[in-house]
Amino acid sequence: MKLSNSMKKFFAYVCAIAMVVSSMAFYGQTSVEASGSAAVEGKIYTVTDGDATIVGFTCQGIFDKARIHFAWGTEVDAASITTTVDGKSVKIDGTNAHGMFIPLSEVSTLAVGEYQIVVSATATENSATVTGNATLKIEDEGETTTRDPSVKVWKDLGDGFSYDDSTTASVINIQQPDWSPEKGIYVNVPAGISSVAVNGKTGDEVAKIQGAGVIVFISAMTKKTNTVEIEYAGGKATVIVKNEN
């Protein structure tokens, strides 16, 4: 069946939104949730999502203790993206139609406190200006927040699965988006993924990759403790997943 140009645009828009929806448990224009946190050189940086007119706007996490990543569903002109922190323009990088990141060095000189992040861009569909808001909180790390690296903290994913949160990857939730043949754990990393291994096994039997995100199949988690290794452009991330089923 031949689709009209308007229908092609519609389906492309739906697919774009689906890609971002698959990277989070829930979002909405009034949703507020802690999305990223990292301790760097004595300071703790935490980003909390706020109101947005950019559909699906969210902080994906602070990767490699160096980049604050944001993503969204609305398709925008990448060249139009601007960002301010506390009302002042900051440098951004990795810009594309559905995301970008702020180098942590752009905010590392700020004092302890809370700062408003505002991301603005032009939607390609109707040339309207859309915005996303978030709050950056900076705290002194202090001795009481020092974590013993030998103590594992397991984050519950539901369905009898949990993961060790000492990972550089962003582990989202268990889901099955339309582009994945199986249900699995959605994991996001800073750049395009080249390969995924689960307990040493690779290929289509263990995961479905889409850009910088991947569904790691539940069916591949055959051990009580499973090692997921993700190689992406510029780095590698490891996630330890516990199966209590």
PDB file of C-alpha atoms in Angstrom:
ATOM      1  CA  MET A   1       0.000   0.000   0.000  1.00  0.00           C
ATOM      2  CA  LYS A   2       1.394   3.379  -0.999  1.00  0.00           C
ATOM      3  CA  LEU A   3       1.268   6.008   1.740  1.00  0.00           C
ATOM      4  CA  SER A   4       0.690   9.711   1.157  1.00  0.00           C
ATOM      5  CA  ASN A   5       3.359  12.167   2.287  1.00  0.00           C
ATOM      6  CA  SER A   6       1.171  13.284   5.191  1.00  0.00           C
ATOM      7  CA  MET A   7       0.762   9.705   6.388  1.00  0.00           C
ATOM      8  CA  LYS A   8       4.514   9.107   6.114  1.00  0.00           C
ATOM      9  CA  LYS A   9       5.136  12.164   8.294  1.00  0.00           C
ATOM     10  CA  PHE A  10       2.555  10.956  10.788  1.00  0.00           C
ATOM     11  CA  PHE A  11       4.114   7.498  11.141  1.00  0.00           C
ATOM     12  CA  ALA A  12       7.616   8.976  11.403  1.00  0.00           C
ATOM     13  CA  TYR A  13       6.391  11.203  14.245  1.00  0.00           C
ATOM     14  CA  VAL A  14       4.759   8.263  16.041  1.00  0.00           C
ATOM     15  CA  CYS A  15       7.942   6.178  15.724  1.00  0.00           C
ATOM     16  CA  ALA A  16      10.050   9.021  17.113  1.00  0.00           C
ATOM     17  CA  ILE A  17       7.802   9.329  20.151  1.00  0.00           C
ATOM     18  CA  ALA A  18       7.839   5.559  20.645  1.00  0.00           C
ATOM     19  CA  MET A  19      11.641   5.559  20.760  1.00  0.00           C
ATOM     20  CA  VAL A  20      11.668   8.010  23.637  1.00  0.00           C
ATOM     21  CA  VAL A  21       8.713   6.432  25.449  1.00  0.00           C
ATOM     22  CA  SER A  22      10.640   3.174  25.439  1.00  0.00           C
ATOM     23  CA  SER A  23      13.469   4.809  27.371  1.00  0.00           C
ATOM     24  CA  MET A  24      11.442   5.658  30.473  1.00  0.00           C
ATOM     25  CA  ALA A  25       8.815   4.256  32.769  1.00  0.00           C
ATOM     26  CA  PHE A  26       6.535   7.295  32.534  1.00  0.00           C
ATOM     27  CA  TYR A  27       6.530  10.860  31.366  1.00  0.00           C
ATOM     28  CA  GLY A  28       4.163  13.754  31.005  1.00  0.00           C
ATOM     29  CA  GLN A  29       4.066  17.511  30.867  1.00  0.00           C
ATOM     30  CA  THR A  30       3.711  17.743  34.644  1.00  0.00           C
ATOM     31  CA  SER A  31       5.841  14.769  35.671  1.00  0.00           C
ATOM     32  CA  VAL A  32       8.651  15.406  38.147  1.00  0.00           C
ATOM     33  CA  GLU A  33      11.191  12.723  38.989  1.00  0.00           C
ATOM     34  CA  ALA A  34      14.882  12.468  39.820  1.00  0.00           C
ATOM     35  CA  SER A  35      16.514  11.484  36.558  1.00  0.00           C
ATOM     36  CA  GLY A  36      20.247  11.700  37.010  1.00  0.00           C
ATOM     37  CA  SER A  37      22.828  11.969  39.764  1.00  0.00           C
ATOM     38  CA  ALA A  38      26.601  11.766  39.971  1.00  0.00           C
ATOM     39  CA  ALA A  39      29.322  12.564  42.507  1.00  0.00           C
ATOM     40  CA  VAL A  40      32.290  14.368  40.958  1.00  0.00           C
ATOM     41  CA  GLU A  41      35.252  15.962  42.743  1.00  0.00           C
ATOM     42  CA  GLY A  42      33.497  16.459  46.055  1.00  0.00           C
ATOM     43  CA  LYS A  43      30.151  17.621  44.664  1.00  0.00           C
ATOM     44  CA  ILE A  44      26.913  15.746  44.018  1.00  0.00           C
ATOM     45  CA  TYR A  45      25.039  16.790  40.884  1.00  0.00           C
ATOM     46  CA  THR A  46      21.354  15.801  40.645  1.00  0.00           C
ATOM     47  CA  VAL A  47      18.997  16.663  37.780  1.00  0.00           C
ATOM     48  CA  THR A  48      15.219  16.533  38.282  1.00  0.00           C
ATOM     49  CA  ASP A  49      12.751  16.706  35.387  1.00  0.00           C
ATOM     50  CA  GLY A  50      10.189  19.513  35.325  1.00  0.00           C
ATOM     51  CA  ASP A  51       7.368  20.779  33.124  1.00  0.00           C
ATOM     52  CA  ALA A  52       7.843  20.658  29.368  1.00  0.00           C
ATOM     53  CA  THR A  53       6.143  21.347  26.061  1.00  0.00           C
ATOM     54  CA  ILE A  54       8.683  19.050  24.397  1.00  0.00           C
ATOM     55  CA  VAL A  55       6.898  15.698  24.451  1.00  0.00           C
ATOM     56  CA  GLY A  56       8.788  13.137  26.540  1.00  0.00           C
ATOM     57  CA  PHE A  57      11.457  15.574  27.735  1.00  0.00           C
ATOM     58  CA  THR A  58      13.658  13.848  30.317  1.00  0.00           C
ATOM     59  CA  CYS A  59      17.179  13.734  31.710  1.00  0.00           C
ATOM     60  CA  GLN A  60      18.532  10.311  30.760  1.00  0.00           C
ATOM     61  CA  GLY A  61      21.331  10.521  33.282  1.00  0.00           C
ATOM     62  CA  ILE A  62      24.798  11.910  33.952  1.00  0.00           C
ATOM     63  CA  PHE A  63      27.080   9.642  31.937  1.00  0.00           C
ATOM     64  CA  ASP A  64      30.745   8.968  32.692  1.00  0.00           C
ATOM     65  CA  LYS A  65      30.509  11.747  35.300  1.00  0.00           C
ATOM     66  CA  ALA A  66      31.016  14.148  32.409  1.00  0.00           C
ATOM     67  CA  ARG A  67      27.805  14.714  30.428  1.00  0.00           C
ATOM     68  CA  ILE A  68      24.204  15.538  31.392  1.00  0.00           C
ATOM     69  CA  HIS A  69      22.070  13.856  28.729  1.00  0.00           C
ATOM     70  CA  PHE A  70      18.554  14.905  27.718  1.00  0.00           C
ATOM     71  CA  ALA A  71      16.137  13.235  25.290  1.00  0.00           C
ATOM     72  CA  TRP A  72      12.613  13.862  24.002  1.00  0.00           C
ATOM     73  CA  GLY A  73      10.016  12.669  21.504  1.00  0.00           C
ATOM     74  CA  THR A  74       9.145  15.870  19.623  1.00  0.00           C
ATOM     75  CA  GLU A  75      11.258  16.155  16.466  1.00  0.00           C
ATOM     76  CA  VAL A  76      13.126  19.454  16.477  1.00  0.00           C
ATOM     77  CA  ASP A  77      15.637  21.273  14.323  1.00  0.00           C
ATOM     78  CA  ALA A  78      18.930  20.240  15.940  1.00  0.00           C
ATOM     79  CA  ALA A  79      20.545  23.541  14.957  1.00  0.00           C
ATOM     80  CA  SER A  80      17.863  25.471  16.867  1.00  0.00           C
ATOM     81  CA  ILE A  81      18.507  23.864  20.276  1.00  0.00           C
ATOM     82  CA  THR A  82      19.618  26.322  22.956  1.00  0.00           C
ATOM     83  CA  THR A  83      20.136  25.741  26.666  1.00  0.00           C
ATOM     84  CA  THR A  84      20.433  28.004  29.678  1.00  0.00           C
ATOM     85  CA  VAL A  85      21.395  27.233  33.262  1.00  0.00           C
ATOM     86  CA  ASP A  86      20.335  29.838  35.807  1.00  0.00           C
ATOM     87  CA  GLY A  87      19.401  32.107  32.888  1.00  0.00           C
ATOM     88  CA  LYS A  88      22.849  31.966  31.278  1.00  0.00           C
ATOM     89  CA  SER A  89      23.598  30.233  27.975  1.00  0.00           C
ATOM     90  CA  VAL A  90      25.753  27.112  28.194  1.00  0.00           C
ATOM     91  CA  LYS A  91      27.586  25.053  25.616  1.00  0.00           C
ATOM     92  CA  ILE A  92      25.826  21.883  24.435  1.00  0.00           C
ATOM     93  CA  ASP A  93      26.984  18.980  22.293  1.00  0.00           C
ATOM     94  CA  GLY A  94      25.711  15.783  20.707  1.00  0.00           C
ATOM     95  CA  THR A  95      22.712  17.643  19.305  1.00  0.00           C
ATOM     96  CA  ASN A  96      20.185  15.765  17.194  1.00  0.00           C
ATOM     97  CA  ALA A  97      16.449  15.882  16.498  1.00  0.00           C
ATOM     98  CA  HIS A  98      15.662  14.056  19.754  1.00  0.00           C
ATOM     99  CA  GLY A  99      18.361  14.974  22.246  1.00  0.00           C
ATOM    100  CA  MET A 100      21.642  16.553  23.318  1.00  0.00           C
ATOM    101  CA  PHE A 101      23.943  16.805  26.331  1.00  0.00           C
ATOM    102  CA  ILE A 102      25.479  19.486  28.522  1.00  0.00           C
ATOM    103  CA  PRO A 103      29.168  18.922  29.337  1.00  0.00           C
ATOM    104  CA  LEU A 104      29.438  18.797  33.130  1.00  0.00           C
ATOM    105  CA  SER A 105      32.315  21.261  32.867  1.00  0.00           C
ATOM    106  CA  GLU A 106      29.710  23.909  31.955  1.00  0.00           C
ATOM    107  CA  VAL A 107      28.237  23.753  35.473  1.00  0.00           C
ATOM    108  CA  SER A 108      31.152  22.491  37.572  1.00  0.00           C
ATOM    109  CA  THR A 109      32.125  26.021  38.630  1.00  0.00           C
ATOM    110  CA  LEU A 110      28.675  26.741  40.085  1.00  0.00           C
ATOM    111  CA  ALA A 111      28.318  26.981  43.855  1.00  0.00           C
ATOM    112  CA  VAL A 112      26.193  24.663  45.982  1.00  0.00           C
ATOM    113  CA  GLY A 113      22.525  25.380  45.289  1.00  0.00           C
ATOM    114  CA  GLU A 114      19.688  24.806  42.817  1.00  0.00           C
ATOM    115  CA  TYR A 115      19.682  26.046  39.232  1.00  0.00           C
ATOM    116  CA  GLN A 116      16.993  26.014  36.553  1.00  0.00           C
ATOM    117  CA  ILE A 117      17.840  24.334  33.234  1.00  0.00           C
ATOM    118  CA  VAL A 118      15.792  25.455  30.223  1.00  0.00           C
ATOM    119  CA  VAL A 119      16.095  23.737  26.848  1.00  0.00           C
ATOM    120  CA  SER A 120      14.438  25.437  23.870  1.00  0.00           C
ATOM    121  CA  ALA A 121      14.124  24.349  20.246  1.00  0.00           C
ATOM    122  CA  THR A 122      12.001  24.705  17.117  1.00  0.00           C
ATOM    123  CA  ALA A 123       9.671  21.812  16.303  1.00  0.00           C
ATOM    124  CA  THR A 124      10.115  20.688  12.696  1.00  0.00           C
ATOM    125  CA  GLU A 125       6.425  19.883  12.236  1.00  0.00           C
ATOM    126  CA  ASN A 126       5.004  23.355  12.807  1.00  0.00           C
ATOM    127  CA  SER A 127       8.005  25.620  13.530  1.00  0.00           C
ATOM    128  CA  ALA A 128       6.690  26.253  17.051  1.00  0.00           C
ATOM    129  CA  THR A 129       9.088  26.886  19.915  1.00  0.00           C
ATOM    130  CA  VAL A 130       9.052  24.054  22.442  1.00  0.00           C
ATOM    131  CA  THR A 131      10.772  23.951  25.813  1.00  0.00           C
ATOM    132  CA  GLY A 132      11.854  21.529  28.487  1.00  0.00           C
ATOM    133  CA  ASN A 133      12.614  22.420  32.095  1.00  0.00           C
ATOM    134  CA  ALA A 134      14.733  20.685  34.706  1.00  0.00           C
ATOM    135  CA  THR A 135      16.369  21.540  38.012  1.00  0.00           C
ATOM    136  CA  LEU A 136      20.058  21.031  38.703  1.00  0.00           C
ATOM    137  CA  LYS A 137      20.893  20.613  42.384  1.00  0.00           C
ATOM    138  CA  ILE A 138      24.516  20.816  43.512  1.00  0.00           C
ATOM    139  CA  GLU A 139      25.506  19.593  46.974  1.00  0.00           C
ATOM    140  CA  ASP A 140      28.757  19.048  48.818  1.00  0.00           C
ATOM    141  CA  GLU A 141      29.495  15.335  48.894  1.00  0.00           C
ATOM    142  CA  GLY A 142      30.757  15.288  52.493  1.00  0.00           C
ATOM    143  CA  GLU A 143      32.003  12.296  54.416  1.00  0.00           C
ATOM    144  CA  THR A 144      28.523  11.009  55.267  1.00  0.00           C
ATOM    145  CA  THR A 145      27.683  10.457  51.598  1.00  0.00           C
ATOM    146  CA  THR A 146      30.799   8.417  50.856  1.00  0.00           C
ATOM    147  CA  ARG A 147      29.750   5.012  49.645  1.00  0.00           C
ATOM    148  CA  ASP A 148      31.640   1.823  50.442  1.00  0.00           C
ATOM    149  CA  PRO A 149      32.434   0.392  46.976  1.00  0.00           C
ATOM    150  CA  SER A 150      32.369  -3.138  48.399  1.00  0.00           C
ATOM    151  CA  VAL A 151      28.664  -2.792  49.289  1.00  0.00           C
ATOM    152  CA  LYS A 152      26.330  -3.515  46.390  1.00  0.00           C
ATOM    153  CA  VAL A 153      23.047  -1.631  46.109  1.00  0.00           C
ATOM    154  CA  TRP A 154      20.431  -3.552  44.138  1.00  0.00           C
ATOM    155  CA  LYS A 155      17.679  -1.566  42.412  1.00  0.00           C
ATOM    156  CA  ASP A 156      14.423  -3.448  41.912  1.00  0.00           C
ATOM    157  CA  LEU A 157      13.121  -3.767  38.343  1.00  0.00           C
ATOM    158  CA  GLY A 158      10.116  -5.937  39.152  1.00  0.00           C
ATOM    159  CA  ASP A 159       9.292  -9.451  37.904  1.00  0.00           C
ATOM    160  CA  GLY A 160      12.001 -10.856  40.184  1.00  0.00           C
ATOM    161  CA  PHE A 161      14.864  -8.871  38.622  1.00  0.00           C
ATOM    162  CA  SER A 162      17.171  -6.242  40.096  1.00  0.00           C
ATOM    163  CA  TYR A 163      20.466  -4.637  39.083  1.00  0.00           C
ATOM    164  CA  ASP A 164      23.629  -3.401  40.774  1.00  0.00           C
ATOM    165  CA  ASP A 165      23.428   0.392  40.525  1.00  0.00           C
ATOM    166  CA  SER A 166      27.220   0.827  40.342  1.00  0.00           C
ATOM    167  CA  THR A 167      27.080   1.087  36.539  1.00  0.00           C
ATOM    168  CA  THR A 168      27.722   3.860  34.035  1.00  0.00           C
ATOM    169  CA  ALA A 169      24.704   2.773  31.978  1.00  0.00           C
ATOM    170  CA  SER A 170      21.188   4.079  32.568  1.00  0.00           C
ATOM    171  CA  VAL A 171      18.933   1.139  33.426  1.00  0.00           C
ATOM    172  CA  ILE A 172      15.322   2.180  32.834  1.00  0.00           C
ATOM    173  CA  ASN A 173      12.766  -0.616  33.318  1.00  0.00           C
ATOM    174  CA  ILE A 174      11.356  -3.893  32.001  1.00  0.00           C
ATOM    175  CA  GLN A 175       9.293  -3.404  28.853  1.00  0.00           C
ATOM    176  CA  GLN A 176       8.591  -4.624  25.315  1.00  0.00           C
ATOM    177  CA  PRO A 177       8.440  -1.777  22.796  1.00  0.00           C
ATOM    178  CA  ASP A 178       7.074  -2.397  19.306  1.00  0.00           C
ATOM    179  CA  TRP A 179      10.560  -2.730  17.817  1.00  0.00           C
ATOM    180  CA  SER A 180      11.620  -5.548  20.144  1.00  0.00           C
ATOM    181  CA  PRO A 181      10.586  -9.170  19.525  1.00  0.00           C
ATOM    182  CA  GLU A 182      10.835  -9.972  23.234  1.00  0.00           C
ATOM    183  CA  LYS A 183      10.297  -8.428  26.644  1.00  0.00           C
ATOM    184  CA  GLY A 184      13.443  -7.244  28.336  1.00  0.00           C
ATOM    185  CA  ILE A 185      15.335  -4.660  30.366  1.00  0.00           C
ATOM    186  CA  TYR A 186      15.728  -1.327  28.587  1.00  0.00           C
ATOM    187  CA  VAL A 187      19.228   0.141  29.014  1.00  0.00           C
ATOM    188  CA  ASN A 188      20.526   3.419  27.618  1.00  0.00           C
ATOM    189  CA  VAL A 189      24.149   4.534  27.075  1.00  0.00           C
ATOM    190  CA  PRO A 190      25.707   7.808  25.820  1.00  0.00           C
ATOM    191  CA  ALA A 191      26.244   6.796  22.160  1.00  0.00           C
ATOM    192  CA  GLY A 192      25.337   4.254  19.479  1.00  0.00           C
ATOM    193  CA  ILE A 193      25.669   0.636  20.601  1.00  0.00           C
ATOM    194  CA  SER A 194      27.824  -1.748  18.556  1.00  0.00           C
ATOM    195  CA  SER A 195      27.408  -4.979  20.522  1.00  0.00           C
ATOM    196  CA  VAL A 196      25.763  -6.518  23.594  1.00  0.00           C
ATOM    197  CA  ALA A 197      26.798  -9.667  25.449  1.00  0.00           C
ATOM    198  CA  VAL A 198      24.879 -11.463  28.190  1.00  0.00           C
ATOM    199  CA  ASN A 199      26.993 -13.926  30.144  1.00  0.00           C
ATOM    200  CA  GLY A 200      29.361 -14.012  27.177  1.00  0.00           C
ATOM    201  CA  LYS A 201      26.681 -14.679  24.548  1.00  0.00           C
ATOM    202  CA  THR A 202      26.052 -12.145  21.782  1.00  0.00           C
ATOM    203  CA  GLY A 203      23.685 -11.672  18.870  1.00  0.00           C
ATOM    204  CA  ASP A 204      19.952 -11.438  18.254  1.00  0.00           C
ATOM    205  CA  GLU A 205      19.258 -14.136  20.839  1.00  0.00           C
ATOM    206  CA  VAL A 206      20.185 -11.908  23.781  1.00  0.00           C
ATOM    207  CA  ALA A 207      19.206  -8.348  22.850  1.00  0.00           C
ATOM    208  CA  LYS A 208      17.653  -5.926  20.381  1.00  0.00           C
ATOM    209  CA  ILE A 209      19.632  -2.740  19.764  1.00  0.00           C
ATOM    210  CA  GLN A 210      18.191   0.567  18.653  1.00  0.00           C
ATOM    211  CA  GLY A 211      20.694   3.419  18.532  1.00  0.00           C
ATOM    212  CA  ALA A 212      21.976   4.199  22.028  1.00  0.00           C
ATOM    213  CA  GLY A 213      19.299   2.029  23.630  1.00  0.00           C
ATOM    214  CA  VAL A 214      18.891  -1.727  23.928  1.00  0.00           C
ATOM    215  CA  ILE A 215      16.349  -4.232  25.156  1.00  0.00           C
ATOM    216  CA  VAL A 216      18.242  -7.008  26.940  1.00  0.00           C
ATOM    217  CA  PHE A 217      15.949 -10.016  26.772  1.00  0.00           C
ATOM    218  CA  ILE A 218      14.606 -11.545  29.959  1.00  0.00           C
ATOM    219  CA  SER A 219      15.031 -14.938  28.303  1.00  0.00           C
ATOM    220  CA  ALA A 220      18.794 -14.343  28.179  1.00  0.00           C
ATOM    221  CA  MET A 221      18.999 -13.913  31.977  1.00  0.00           C
ATOM    222  CA  THR A 222      19.484 -17.622  32.629  1.00  0.00           C
ATOM    223  CA  LYS A 223      21.718 -17.297  35.688  1.00  0.00           C
ATOM    224  CA  LYS A 224      21.050 -16.049  39.203  1.00  0.00           C
ATOM    225  CA  THR A 225      23.597 -13.299  38.570  1.00  0.00           C
ATOM    226  CA  ASN A 226      23.943 -12.149  34.958  1.00  0.00           C
ATOM    227  CA  THR A 227      26.622  -9.957  33.407  1.00  0.00           C
ATOM    228  CA  VAL A 228      25.518  -7.623  30.616  1.00  0.00           C
ATOM    229  CA  GLU A 229      28.328  -5.961  28.653  1.00  0.00           C
ATOM    230  CA  ILE A 230      27.464  -3.126  26.274  1.00  0.00           C
ATOM    231  CA  GLU A 231      29.988  -1.694  23.831  1.00  0.00           C
ATOM    232  CA  TYR A 232      29.177   1.696  22.351  1.00  0.00           C
ATOM    233  CA  ALA A 233      30.954   4.436  20.432  1.00  0.00           C
ATOM    234  CA  GLY A 234      33.601   5.726  22.804  1.00  0.00           C
ATOM    235  CA  GLY A 235      33.135   3.345  25.706  1.00  0.00           C
ATOM    236  CA  LYS A 236      31.841   0.211  27.388  1.00  0.00           C
ATOM    237  CA  ALA A 237      29.314  -0.306  30.176  1.00  0.00           C
ATOM    238  CA  THR A 238      28.641  -3.317  32.371  1.00  0.00           C
ATOM    239  CA  VAL A 239      25.382  -4.053  34.162  1.00  0.00           C
ATOM    240  CA  ILE A 240      24.986  -6.861  36.714  1.00  0.00           C
ATOM    241  CA  VAL A 241      21.443  -8.221  36.820  1.00  0.00           C
ATOM    242  CA  LYS A 242      20.128 -10.535  39.538  1.00  0.00           C
ATOM    243  CA  ASN A 243      17.422 -13.071  38.619  1.00  0.00           C
ATOM    244  CA  GLU A 244      15.497 -14.258  41.690  1.00  0.00           C
ATOM    245  CA  ASN A 245      12.981 -16.357  39.756  1.00  0.00           C
TER     246      ASN A 245
END
